[in-house]
Amino acid sequence: MKDFQKTFISPVATIRHALEIIDSGSIKIAIVSDEHRRLLGTLTDGDIRRAILKGMGLDDSIETIYYR
């Protein structure tokens, strides 16, 4: 259960930080949540790949690319 909690990420986190979370987690996704740990959406490496192909950079926010 502790590994699962490490996958929580803020919707204003950077793509770089999200990649670090996804890479280090056992479930290979990031769970986007608010400050109260309420689910806002998910983020996968595929979401990030599509954002990069559209011109986003690693320092951009995940706010517009995660699945709500």
PDB file of N, H, CA, C and O in Angstrom:
ATOM      1  N   MET A   1       0.817  -1.196   0.000  1.00  0.00           N
ATOM      2  CA  MET A   1       0.000   0.000   0.000  1.00  0.00           C
ATOM      3  C   MET A   1       0.862   1.263   0.000  1.00  0.00           C
ATOM      4  O   MET A   1       0.450   2.289  -0.542  1.00  0.00           O
ATOM      5  N   LYS A   2       2.021   1.203   0.584  1.00  0.00           N
ATOM      6  H   LYS A   2       2.357   0.370   1.024  1.00  0.00           H
ATOM      7  CA  LYS A   2       2.893   2.372   0.604  1.00  0.00           C
ATOM      8  C   LYS A   2       3.348   2.751  -0.803  1.00  0.00           C
ATOM      9  O   LYS A   2       3.451   3.937  -1.119  1.00  0.00           O
ATOM     10  N   ASP A   3       3.626   1.747  -1.662  1.00  0.00           N
ATOM     11  H   ASP A   3       3.543   0.784  -1.406  1.00  0.00           H
ATOM     12  CA  ASP A   3       4.025   2.041  -3.030  1.00  0.00           C
ATOM     13  C   ASP A   3       2.922   2.778  -3.769  1.00  0.00           C
ATOM     14  O   ASP A   3       3.199   3.689  -4.548  1.00  0.00           O
ATOM     15  N   PHE A   4       1.678   2.395  -3.534  1.00  0.00           N
ATOM     16  H   PHE A   4       1.452   1.655  -2.901  1.00  0.00           H
ATOM     17  CA  PHE A   4       0.541   3.032  -4.170  1.00  0.00           C
ATOM     18  C   PHE A   4       0.476   4.519  -3.810  1.00  0.00           C
ATOM     19  O   PHE A   4       0.197   5.351  -4.674  1.00  0.00           O
ATOM     20  N   GLN A   5       0.724   4.852  -2.573  1.00  0.00           N
ATOM     21  H   GLN A   5       0.951   4.177  -1.871  1.00  0.00           H
ATOM     22  CA  GLN A   5       0.644   6.241  -2.128  1.00  0.00           C
ATOM     23  C   GLN A   5       1.748   7.106  -2.732  1.00  0.00           C
ATOM     24  O   GLN A   5       1.605   8.327  -2.807  1.00  0.00           O
ATOM     25  N   LYS A   6       2.830   6.495  -3.155  1.00  0.00           N
ATOM     26  H   LYS A   6       2.946   5.504  -3.094  1.00  0.00           H
ATOM     27  CA  LYS A   6       3.922   7.241  -3.784  1.00  0.00           C
ATOM     28  C   LYS A   6       3.572   7.689  -5.198  1.00  0.00           C
ATOM     29  O   LYS A   6       4.286   8.503  -5.784  1.00  0.00           O
ATOM     30  N   THR A   7       2.477   7.162  -5.751  1.00  0.00           N
ATOM     31  H   THR A   7       1.897   6.501  -5.275  1.00  0.00           H
ATOM     32  CA  THR A   7       2.094   7.519  -7.112  1.00  0.00           C
ATOM     33  C   THR A   7       1.199   8.754  -7.174  1.00  0.00           C
ATOM     34  O   THR A   7       0.883   9.217  -8.270  1.00  0.00           O
ATOM     35  N   PHE A   8       0.783   9.299  -6.033  1.00  0.00           N
ATOM     36  H   PHE A   8       1.040   8.923  -5.143  1.00  0.00           H
ATOM     37  CA  PHE A   8      -0.045  10.512  -6.022  1.00  0.00           C
ATOM     38  C   PHE A   8       0.781  11.714  -6.468  1.00  0.00           C
ATOM     39  O   PHE A   8       1.935  11.874  -6.070  1.00  0.00           O
ATOM     40  N   ILE A   9       0.173  12.552  -7.296  1.00  0.00           N
ATOM     41  H   ILE A   9      -0.765  12.423  -7.619  1.00  0.00           H
ATOM     42  CA  ILE A   9       0.866  13.724  -7.818  1.00  0.00           C
ATOM     43  C   ILE A   9      -0.134  14.873  -7.964  1.00  0.00           C
ATOM     44  O   ILE A   9      -1.319  14.653  -8.210  1.00  0.00           O
ATOM     45  N   SER A  10       0.354  16.075  -7.810  1.00  0.00           N
ATOM     46  H   SER A  10       1.318  16.254  -7.610  1.00  0.00           H
ATOM     47  CA  SER A  10      -0.464  17.278  -7.935  1.00  0.00           C
ATOM     48  C   SER A  10      -0.734  17.578  -9.415  1.00  0.00           C
ATOM     49  O   SER A  10       0.106  17.275 -10.262  1.00  0.00           O
ATOM     50  N   PRO A  11      -1.880  18.162  -9.736  1.00  0.00           N
ATOM     51  CA  PRO A  11      -2.173  18.498 -11.134  1.00  0.00           C
ATOM     52  C   PRO A  11      -1.284  19.604 -11.690  1.00  0.00           C
ATOM     53  O   PRO A  11      -1.262  19.820 -12.901  1.00  0.00           O
ATOM     54  N   VAL A  12      -0.560  20.299 -10.841  1.00  0.00           N
ATOM     55  H   VAL A  12      -0.577  20.123  -9.857  1.00  0.00           H
ATOM     56  CA  VAL A  12       0.342  21.350 -11.323  1.00  0.00           C
ATOM     57  C   VAL A  12       1.805  20.900 -11.354  1.00  0.00           C
ATOM     58  O   VAL A  12       2.701  21.709 -11.591  1.00  0.00           O
ATOM     59  N   ALA A  13       2.040  19.620 -11.115  1.00  0.00           N
ATOM     60  H   ALA A  13       1.312  18.963 -10.922  1.00  0.00           H
ATOM     61  CA  ALA A  13       3.406  19.087 -11.172  1.00  0.00           C
ATOM     62  C   ALA A  13       3.921  19.137 -12.605  1.00  0.00           C
ATOM     63  O   ALA A  13       3.139  19.223 -13.552  1.00  0.00           O
ATOM     64  N   THR A  14       5.228  19.082 -12.754  1.00  0.00           N
ATOM     65  H   THR A  14       5.863  19.012 -11.985  1.00  0.00           H
ATOM     66  CA  THR A  14       5.822  19.113 -14.093  1.00  0.00           C
ATOM     67  C   THR A  14       5.801  17.720 -14.723  1.00  0.00           C
ATOM     68  O   THR A  14       5.674  16.705 -14.038  1.00  0.00           O
ATOM     69  N   ILE A  15       5.928  17.708 -16.019  1.00  0.00           N
ATOM     70  H   ILE A  15       6.032  18.533 -16.576  1.00  0.00           H
ATOM     71  CA  ILE A  15       6.014  16.444 -16.748  1.00  0.00           C
ATOM     72  C   ILE A  15       7.225  15.656 -16.275  1.00  0.00           C
ATOM     73  O   ILE A  15       7.151  14.435 -16.132  1.00  0.00           O
ATOM     74  N   ARG A  16       8.331  16.334 -16.031  1.00  0.00           N
ATOM     75  H   ARG A  16       8.391  17.325 -16.147  1.00  0.00           H
ATOM     76  CA  ARG A  16       9.545  15.667 -15.542  1.00  0.00           C
ATOM     77  C   ARG A  16       9.273  14.934 -14.220  1.00  0.00           C
ATOM     78  O   ARG A  16       9.665  13.779 -14.055  1.00  0.00           O
ATOM     79  N   HIS A  17       8.607  15.607 -13.293  1.00  0.00           N
ATOM     80  H   HIS A  17       8.289  16.546 -13.428  1.00  0.00           H
ATOM     81  CA  HIS A  17       8.293  14.997 -12.000  1.00  0.00           C
ATOM     82  C   HIS A  17       7.354  13.807 -12.190  1.00  0.00           C
ATOM     83  O   HIS A  17       7.516  12.775 -11.538  1.00  0.00           O
ATOM     84  N   ALA A  18       6.382  13.949 -13.074  1.00  0.00           N
ATOM     85  H   ALA A  18       6.251  14.787 -13.604  1.00  0.00           H
ATOM     86  CA  ALA A  18       5.447  12.858 -13.349  1.00  0.00           C
ATOM     87  C   ALA A  18       6.183  11.635 -13.901  1.00  0.00           C
ATOM     88  O   ALA A  18       5.884  10.503 -13.519  1.00  0.00           O
ATOM     89  N   LEU A  19       7.129  11.861 -14.784  1.00  0.00           N
ATOM     90  H   LEU A  19       7.372  12.780 -15.094  1.00  0.00           H
ATOM     91  CA  LEU A  19       7.913  10.747 -15.319  1.00  0.00           C
ATOM     92  C   LEU A  19       8.695  10.038 -14.221  1.00  0.00           C
ATOM     93  O   LEU A  19       8.796   8.811 -14.218  1.00  0.00           O
ATOM     94  N   GLU A  20       9.243  10.804 -13.298  1.00  0.00           N
ATOM     95  H   GLU A  20       9.161  11.801 -13.301  1.00  0.00           H
ATOM     96  CA  GLU A  20       9.971  10.209 -12.169  1.00  0.00           C
ATOM     97  C   GLU A  20       9.034   9.355 -11.320  1.00  0.00           C
ATOM     98  O   GLU A  20       9.407   8.258 -10.904  1.00  0.00           O
ATOM     99  N   ILE A  21       7.828   9.842 -11.061  1.00  0.00           N
ATOM    100  H   ILE A  21       7.525  10.733 -11.399  1.00  0.00           H
ATOM    101  CA  ILE A  21       6.839   9.104 -10.272  1.00  0.00           C
ATOM    102  C   ILE A  21       6.437   7.815 -10.991  1.00  0.00           C
ATOM    103  O   ILE A  21       6.400   6.745 -10.385  1.00  0.00           O
ATOM    104  N   ILE A  22       6.140   7.925 -12.277  1.00  0.00           N
ATOM    105  H   ILE A  22       6.170   8.795 -12.770  1.00  0.00           H
ATOM    106  CA  ILE A  22       5.726   6.758 -13.052  1.00  0.00           C
ATOM    107  C   ILE A  22       6.851   5.724 -13.108  1.00  0.00           C
ATOM    108  O   ILE A  22       6.607   4.528 -12.953  1.00  0.00           O
ATOM    109  N   ASP A  23       8.057   6.179 -13.325  1.00  0.00           N
ATOM    110  H   ASP A  23       8.255   7.151 -13.451  1.00  0.00           H
ATOM    111  CA  ASP A  23       9.195   5.269 -13.447  1.00  0.00           C
ATOM    112  C   ASP A  23       9.491   4.538 -12.138  1.00  0.00           C
ATOM    113  O   ASP A  23       9.885   3.372 -12.155  1.00  0.00           O
ATOM    114  N   SER A  24       9.306   5.210 -11.019  1.00  0.00           N
ATOM    115  H   SER A  24       8.986   6.157 -11.005  1.00  0.00           H
ATOM    116  CA  SER A  24       9.656   4.599  -9.735  1.00  0.00           C
ATOM    117  C   SER A  24       8.524   3.771  -9.128  1.00  0.00           C
ATOM    118  O   SER A  24       8.762   2.959  -8.234  1.00  0.00           O
ATOM    119  N   GLY A  25       7.306   3.970  -9.602  1.00  0.00           N
ATOM    120  H   GLY A  25       7.112   4.630 -10.328  1.00  0.00           H
ATOM    121  CA  GLY A  25       6.153   3.278  -9.019  1.00  0.00           C
ATOM    122  C   GLY A  25       5.970   1.871  -9.541  1.00  0.00           C
ATOM    123  O   GLY A  25       6.400   1.535 -10.644  1.00  0.00           O
ATOM    124  N   SER A  26       5.328   1.061  -8.733  1.00  0.00           N
ATOM    125  H   SER A  26       4.978   1.334  -7.837  1.00  0.00           H
ATOM    126  CA  SER A  26       5.109  -0.332  -9.128  1.00  0.00           C
ATOM    127  C   SER A  26       3.926  -0.485 -10.080  1.00  0.00           C
ATOM    128  O   SER A  26       3.852  -1.481 -10.798  1.00  0.00           O
ATOM    129  N   ILE A  27       2.989   0.484 -10.106  1.00  0.00           N
ATOM    130  H   ILE A  27       3.050   1.294  -9.523  1.00  0.00           H
ATOM    131  CA  ILE A  27       1.821   0.344 -10.981  1.00  0.00           C
ATOM    132  C   ILE A  27       1.989   1.092 -12.298  1.00  0.00           C
ATOM    133  O   ILE A  27       1.127   0.997 -13.171  1.00  0.00           O
ATOM    134  N   LYS A  28       3.071   1.827 -12.454  1.00  0.00           N
ATOM    135  H   LYS A  28       3.772   1.904 -11.745  1.00  0.00           H
ATOM    136  CA  LYS A  28       3.454   2.497 -13.700  1.00  0.00           C
ATOM    137  C   LYS A  28       2.451   3.523 -14.206  1.00  0.00           C
ATOM    138  O   LYS A  28       2.352   3.754 -15.411  1.00  0.00           O
ATOM    139  N   ILE A  29       1.705   4.144 -13.289  1.00  0.00           N
ATOM    140  H   ILE A  29       1.785   3.957 -12.310  1.00  0.00           H
ATOM    141  CA  ILE A  29       0.875   5.301 -13.612  1.00  0.00           C
ATOM    142  C   ILE A  29       1.016   6.295 -12.463  1.00  0.00           C
ATOM    143  O   ILE A  29       1.470   5.946 -11.373  1.00  0.00           O
ATOM    144  N   ALA A  30       0.626   7.519 -12.724  1.00  0.00           N
ATOM    145  H   ALA A  30       0.258   7.802 -13.609  1.00  0.00           H
ATOM    146  CA  ALA A  30       0.562   8.519 -11.667  1.00  0.00           C
ATOM    147  C   ALA A  30      -0.911   8.804 -11.392  1.00  0.00           C
ATOM    148  O   ALA A  30      -1.713   8.933 -12.317  1.00  0.00           O
ATOM    149  N   ILE A  31      -1.253   8.901 -10.118  1.00  0.00           N
ATOM    150  H   ILE A  31      -0.602   8.797  -9.366  1.00  0.00           H
ATOM    151  CA  ILE A  31      -2.610   9.230  -9.702  1.00  0.00           C
ATOM    152  C   ILE A  31      -2.642  10.728  -9.405  1.00  0.00           C
ATOM    153  O   ILE A  31      -1.989  11.195  -8.471  1.00  0.00           O
ATOM    154  N   VAL A  32      -3.392  11.467 -10.190  1.00  0.00           N
ATOM    155  H   VAL A  32      -3.922  11.089 -10.948  1.00  0.00           H
ATOM    156  CA  VAL A  32      -3.476  12.918 -10.007  1.00  0.00           C
ATOM    157  C   VAL A  32      -4.554  13.175  -8.957  1.00  0.00           C
ATOM    158  O   VAL A  32      -5.693  12.726  -9.085  1.00  0.00           O
ATOM    159  N   SER A  33      -4.162  13.912  -7.913  1.00  0.00           N
ATOM    160  H   SER A  33      -3.236  14.276  -7.808  1.00  0.00           H
ATOM    161  CA  SER A  33      -5.095  14.162  -6.816  1.00  0.00           C
ATOM    162  C   SER A  33      -4.926  15.579  -6.287  1.00  0.00           C
ATOM    163  O   SER A  33      -3.898  16.222  -6.498  1.00  0.00           O
ATOM    164  N   ASP A  34      -5.959  16.049  -5.593  1.00  0.00           N
ATOM    165  H   ASP A  34      -6.794  15.526  -5.421  1.00  0.00           H
ATOM    166  CA  ASP A  34      -5.875  17.371  -4.977  1.00  0.00           C
ATOM    167  C   ASP A  34      -5.177  17.259  -3.626  1.00  0.00           C
ATOM    168  O   ASP A  34      -4.685  16.190  -3.263  1.00  0.00           O
ATOM    169  N   GLU A  35      -5.135  18.357  -2.885  1.00  0.00           N
ATOM    170  H   GLU A  35      -5.535  19.225  -3.179  1.00  0.00           H
ATOM    171  CA  GLU A  35      -4.411  18.378  -1.605  1.00  0.00           C
ATOM    172  C   GLU A  35      -5.040  17.484  -0.544  1.00  0.00           C
ATOM    173  O   GLU A  35      -4.406  17.176   0.464  1.00  0.00           O
ATOM    174  N   HIS A  36      -6.292  17.065  -0.768  1.00  0.00           N
ATOM    175  H   HIS A  36      -6.807  17.315  -1.587  1.00  0.00           H
ATOM    176  CA  HIS A  36      -6.968  16.172   0.177  1.00  0.00           C
ATOM    177  C   HIS A  36      -6.937  14.716  -0.295  1.00  0.00           C
ATOM    178  O   HIS A  36      -7.638  13.860   0.245  1.00  0.00           O
ATOM    179  N   ARG A  37      -6.115  14.454  -1.311  1.00  0.00           N
ATOM    180  H   ARG A  37      -5.546  15.150  -1.750  1.00  0.00           H
ATOM    181  CA  ARG A  37      -5.964  13.116  -1.910  1.00  0.00           C
ATOM    182  C   ARG A  37      -7.247  12.619  -2.580  1.00  0.00           C
ATOM    183  O   ARG A  37      -7.472  11.413  -2.683  1.00  0.00           O
ATOM    184  N   ARG A  38      -8.079  13.547  -3.030  1.00  0.00           N
ATOM    185  H   ARG A  38      -7.896  14.527  -2.946  1.00  0.00           H
ATOM    186  CA  ARG A  38      -9.254  13.173  -3.810  1.00  0.00           C
ATOM    187  C   ARG A  38      -8.820  12.976  -5.257  1.00  0.00           C
ATOM    188  O   ARG A  38      -8.070  13.784  -5.804  1.00  0.00           O
ATOM    189  N   LEU A  39      -9.289  11.915  -5.863  1.00  0.00           N
ATOM    190  H   LEU A  39      -9.898  11.259  -5.419  1.00  0.00           H
ATOM    191  CA  LEU A  39      -8.911  11.565  -7.226  1.00  0.00           C
ATOM    192  C   LEU A  39      -9.384  12.612  -8.221  1.00  0.00           C
ATOM    193  O   LEU A  39     -10.560  12.972  -8.258  1.00  0.00           O
ATOM    194  N   LEU A  40      -8.441  13.095  -9.029  1.00  0.00           N
ATOM    195  H   LEU A  40      -7.485  12.802  -8.999  1.00  0.00           H
ATOM    196  CA  LEU A  40      -8.776  14.009 -10.120  1.00  0.00           C
ATOM    197  C   LEU A  40      -8.609  13.322 -11.471  1.00  0.00           C
ATOM    198  O   LEU A  40      -9.291  13.663 -12.437  1.00  0.00           O
ATOM    199  N   GLY A  41      -7.691  12.346 -11.533  1.00  0.00           N
ATOM    200  H   GLY A  41      -7.137  12.068 -10.748  1.00  0.00           H
ATOM    201  CA  GLY A  41      -7.460  11.647 -12.788  1.00  0.00           C
ATOM    202  C   GLY A  41      -6.221  10.781 -12.724  1.00  0.00           C
ATOM    203  O   GLY A  41      -5.651  10.556 -11.656  1.00  0.00           O
ATOM    204  N   THR A  42      -5.816  10.298 -13.887  1.00  0.00           N
ATOM    205  H   THR A  42      -6.279  10.481 -14.754  1.00  0.00           H
ATOM    206  CA  THR A  42      -4.612   9.465 -13.991  1.00  0.00           C
ATOM    207  C   THR A  42      -3.710  10.007 -15.093  1.00  0.00           C
ATOM    208  O   THR A  42      -4.140  10.769 -15.959  1.00  0.00           O
ATOM    209  N   LEU A  43      -2.471   9.600 -15.035  1.00  0.00           N
ATOM    210  H   LEU A  43      -2.122   8.981 -14.332  1.00  0.00           H
ATOM    211  CA  LEU A  43      -1.497  10.011 -16.036  1.00  0.00           C
ATOM    212  C   LEU A  43      -0.597   8.824 -16.345  1.00  0.00           C
ATOM    213  O   LEU A  43      -0.054   8.194 -15.438  1.00  0.00           O
ATOM    214  N   THR A  44      -0.443   8.523 -17.625  1.00  0.00           N
ATOM    215  H   THR A  44      -0.884   9.035 -18.362  1.00  0.00           H
ATOM    216  CA  THR A  44       0.421   7.416 -18.042  1.00  0.00           C
ATOM    217  C   THR A  44       1.558   7.950 -18.899  1.00  0.00           C
ATOM    218  O   THR A  44       1.564   9.117 -19.290  1.00  0.00           O
ATOM    219  N   ASP A  45       2.515   7.083 -19.182  1.00  0.00           N
ATOM    220  H   ASP A  45       2.510   6.135 -18.864  1.00  0.00           H
ATOM    221  CA  ASP A  45       3.606   7.497 -20.053  1.00  0.00           C
ATOM    222  C   ASP A  45       3.091   7.798 -21.462  1.00  0.00           C
ATOM    223  O   ASP A  45       3.680   8.617 -22.168  1.00  0.00           O
ATOM    224  N   GLY A  46       2.012   7.153 -21.878  1.00  0.00           N
ATOM    225  H   GLY A  46       1.534   6.488 -21.305  1.00  0.00           H
ATOM    226  CA  GLY A  46       1.416   7.445 -23.182  1.00  0.00           C
ATOM    227  C   GLY A  46       0.858   8.857 -23.251  1.00  0.00           C
ATOM    228  O   GLY A  46       0.986   9.527 -24.275  1.00  0.00           O
ATOM    229  N   ASP A  47       0.236   9.316 -22.159  1.00  0.00           N
ATOM    230  H   ASP A  47       0.132   8.772 -21.327  1.00  0.00           H
ATOM    231  CA  ASP A  47      -0.257  10.701 -22.102  1.00  0.00           C
ATOM    232  C   ASP A  47       0.902  11.678 -22.256  1.00  0.00           C
ATOM    233  O   ASP A  47       0.791  12.688 -22.950  1.00  0.00           O
ATOM    234  N   ILE A  48       2.002  11.366 -21.605  1.00  0.00           N
ATOM    235  H   ILE A  48       2.092  10.545 -21.041  1.00  0.00           H
ATOM    236  CA  ILE A  48       3.184  12.230 -21.669  1.00  0.00           C
ATOM    237  C   ILE A  48       3.795  12.204 -23.066  1.00  0.00           C
ATOM    238  O   ILE A  48       4.187  13.247 -23.589  1.00  0.00           O
ATOM    239  N   ARG A  49       3.879  11.028 -23.671  1.00  0.00           N
ATOM    240  H   ARG A  49       3.560  10.181 -23.246  1.00  0.00           H
ATOM    241  CA  ARG A  49       4.407  10.907 -25.036  1.00  0.00           C
ATOM    242  C   ARG A  49       3.605  11.771 -26.000  1.00  0.00           C
ATOM    243  O   ARG A  49       4.179  12.501 -26.808  1.00  0.00           O
ATOM    244  N   ARG A  50       2.289  11.691 -25.919  1.00  0.00           N
ATOM    245  H   ARG A  50       1.822  11.097 -25.263  1.00  0.00           H
ATOM    246  CA  ARG A  50       1.440  12.493 -26.805  1.00  0.00           C
ATOM    247  C   ARG A  50       1.650  13.995 -26.571  1.00  0.00           C
ATOM    248  O   ARG A  50       1.645  14.773 -27.525  1.00  0.00           O
ATOM    249  N   ALA A  51       1.833  14.402 -25.322  1.00  0.00           N
ATOM    250  H   ALA A  51       1.837  13.770 -24.547  1.00  0.00           H
ATOM    251  CA  ALA A  51       2.071  15.823 -25.014  1.00  0.00           C
ATOM    252  C   ALA A  51       3.395  16.291 -25.596  1.00  0.00           C
ATOM    253  O   ALA A  51       3.482  17.387 -26.151  1.00  0.00           O
ATOM    254  N   ILE A  52       4.413  15.474 -25.472  1.00  0.00           N
ATOM    255  H   ILE A  52       4.343  14.584 -25.022  1.00  0.00           H
ATOM    256  CA  ILE A  52       5.732  15.845 -26.015  1.00  0.00           C
ATOM    257  C   ILE A  52       5.660  15.944 -27.541  1.00  0.00           C
ATOM    258  O   ILE A  52       6.248  16.849 -28.133  1.00  0.00           O
ATOM    259  N   LEU A  53       4.946  15.021 -28.173  1.00  0.00           N
ATOM    260  H   LEU A  53       4.469  14.286 -27.692  1.00  0.00           H
ATOM    261  CA  LEU A  53       4.789  15.076 -29.630  1.00  0.00           C
ATOM    262  C   LEU A  53       4.053  16.332 -30.070  1.00  0.00           C
ATOM    263  O   LEU A  53       4.237  16.794 -31.196  1.00  0.00           O
ATOM    264  N   LYS A  54       3.220  16.891 -29.193  1.00  0.00           N
ATOM    265  H   LYS A  54       3.070  16.515 -28.279  1.00  0.00           H
ATOM    266  CA  LYS A  54       2.505  18.138 -29.494  1.00  0.00           C
ATOM    267  C   LYS A  54       3.326  19.376 -29.168  1.00  0.00           C
ATOM    268  O   LYS A  54       2.861  20.500 -29.358  1.00  0.00           O
ATOM    269  N   GLY A  55       4.552  19.175 -28.676  1.00  0.00           N
ATOM    270  H   GLY A  55       4.930  18.262 -28.521  1.00  0.00           H
ATOM    271  CA  GLY A  55       5.434  20.308 -28.436  1.00  0.00           C
ATOM    272  C   GLY A  55       5.620  20.707 -26.987  1.00  0.00           C
ATOM    273  O   GLY A  55       6.322  21.681 -26.714  1.00  0.00           O
ATOM    274  N   MET A  56       5.027  20.002 -26.056  1.00  0.00           N
ATOM    275  H   MET A  56       4.457  19.211 -26.277  1.00  0.00           H
ATOM    276  CA  MET A  56       5.210  20.339 -24.642  1.00  0.00           C
ATOM    277  C   MET A  56       6.600  19.901 -24.187  1.00  0.00           C
ATOM    278  O   MET A  56       7.181  18.962 -24.732  1.00  0.00           O
ATOM    279  N   GLY A  57       7.118  20.595 -23.184  1.00  0.00           N
ATOM    280  H   GLY A  57       6.646  21.357 -22.742  1.00  0.00           H
ATOM    281  CA  GLY A  57       8.431  20.282 -22.648  1.00  0.00           C
ATOM    282  C   GLY A  57       8.357  19.632 -21.279  1.00  0.00           C
ATOM    283  O   GLY A  57       7.291  19.585 -20.665  1.00  0.00           O
ATOM    284  N   LEU A  58       9.476  19.134 -20.805  1.00  0.00           N
ATOM    285  H   LEU A  58      10.342  19.172 -21.304  1.00  0.00           H
ATOM    286  CA  LEU A  58       9.527  18.440 -19.523  1.00  0.00           C
ATOM    287  C   LEU A  58       9.232  19.350 -18.337  1.00  0.00           C
ATOM    288  O   LEU A  58       8.871  18.871 -17.262  1.00  0.00           O
ATOM    289  N   ASP A  59       9.382  20.644 -18.522  1.00  0.00           N
ATOM    290  H   ASP A  59       9.676  21.033 -19.395  1.00  0.00           H
ATOM    291  CA  ASP A  59       9.112  21.572 -17.427  1.00  0.00           C
ATOM    292  C   ASP A  59       7.691  22.141 -17.461  1.00  0.00           C
ATOM    293  O   ASP A  59       7.334  22.969 -16.623  1.00  0.00           O
ATOM    294  N   ASP A  60       6.885  21.701 -18.425  1.00  0.00           N
ATOM    295  H   ASP A  60       7.176  21.028 -19.106  1.00  0.00           H
ATOM    296  CA  ASP A  60       5.488  22.116 -18.485  1.00  0.00           C
ATOM    297  C   ASP A  60       4.664  21.341 -17.458  1.00  0.00           C
ATOM    298  O   ASP A  60       5.053  20.255 -17.029  1.00  0.00           O
ATOM    299  N   SER A  61       3.539  21.902 -17.074  1.00  0.00           N
ATOM    300  H   SER A  61       3.223  22.785 -17.421  1.00  0.00           H
ATOM    301  CA  SER A  61       2.637  21.288 -16.101  1.00  0.00           C
ATOM    302  C   SER A  61       1.838  20.160 -16.741  1.00  0.00           C
ATOM    303  O   SER A  61       1.574  20.174 -17.943  1.00  0.00           O
ATOM    304  N   ILE A  62       1.457  19.186 -15.923  1.00  0.00           N
ATOM    305  H   ILE A  62       1.671  19.175 -14.947  1.00  0.00           H
ATOM    306  CA  ILE A  62       0.613  18.090 -16.410  1.00  0.00           C
ATOM    307  C   ILE A  62      -0.860  18.469 -16.418  1.00  0.00           C
ATOM    308  O   ILE A  62      -1.708  17.665 -16.804  1.00  0.00           O
ATOM    309  N   GLU A  63      -1.161  19.665 -16.002  1.00  0.00           N
ATOM    310  H   GLU A  63      -0.472  20.319 -15.688  1.00  0.00           H
ATOM    311  CA  GLU A  63      -2.545  20.110 -15.795  1.00  0.00           C
ATOM    312  C   GLU A  63      -3.461  19.881 -16.996  1.00  0.00           C
ATOM    313  O   GLU A  63      -4.642  19.581 -16.818  1.00  0.00           O
ATOM    314  N   THR A  64      -2.945  20.016 -18.192  1.00  0.00           N
ATOM    315  H   THR A  64      -1.986  20.260 -18.336  1.00  0.00           H
ATOM    316  CA  THR A  64      -3.792  19.869 -19.374  1.00  0.00           C
ATOM    317  C   THR A  64      -3.691  18.504 -20.042  1.00  0.00           C
ATOM    318  O   THR A  64      -4.382  18.252 -21.030  1.00  0.00           O
ATOM    319  N   ILE A  65      -2.837  17.614 -19.520  1.00  0.00           N
ATOM    320  H   ILE A  65      -2.276  17.819 -18.718  1.00  0.00           H
ATOM    321  CA  ILE A  65      -2.629  16.353 -20.231  1.00  0.00           C
ATOM    322  C   ILE A  65      -3.104  15.108 -19.486  1.00  0.00           C
ATOM    323  O   ILE A  65      -3.180  14.034 -20.083  1.00  0.00           O
ATOM    324  N   TYR A  66      -3.424  15.226 -18.205  1.00  0.00           N
ATOM    325  H   TYR A  66      -3.363  16.099 -17.721  1.00  0.00           H
ATOM    326  CA  TYR A  66      -3.844  14.022 -17.498  1.00  0.00           C
ATOM    327  C   TYR A  66      -5.300  13.685 -17.834  1.00  0.00           C
ATOM    328  O   TYR A  66      -6.077  14.562 -18.210  1.00  0.00           O
ATOM    329  N   TYR A  67      -5.657  12.410 -17.695  1.00  0.00           N
ATOM    330  H   TYR A  67      -5.025  11.697 -17.389  1.00  0.00           H
ATOM    331  CA  TYR A  67      -6.995  11.920 -18.007  1.00  0.00           C
ATOM    332  C   TYR A  67      -7.906  12.170 -16.818  1.00  0.00           C
ATOM    333  O   TYR A  67      -7.678  11.618 -15.741  1.00  0.00           O
ATOM    334  N   ARG A  68      -8.913  12.975 -16.988  1.00  0.00           N
ATOM    335  H   ARG A  68      -9.098  13.423 -17.863  1.00  0.00           H
ATOM    336  CA  ARG A  68      -9.831  13.328 -15.899  1.00  0.00           C
ATOM    337  C   ARG A  68     -10.930  12.305 -15.757  1.00  0.00           C
ATOM    338  O   ARG A  68     -11.793  12.443 -14.889  1.00  0.00           O
TER     339      ARG A  68
END
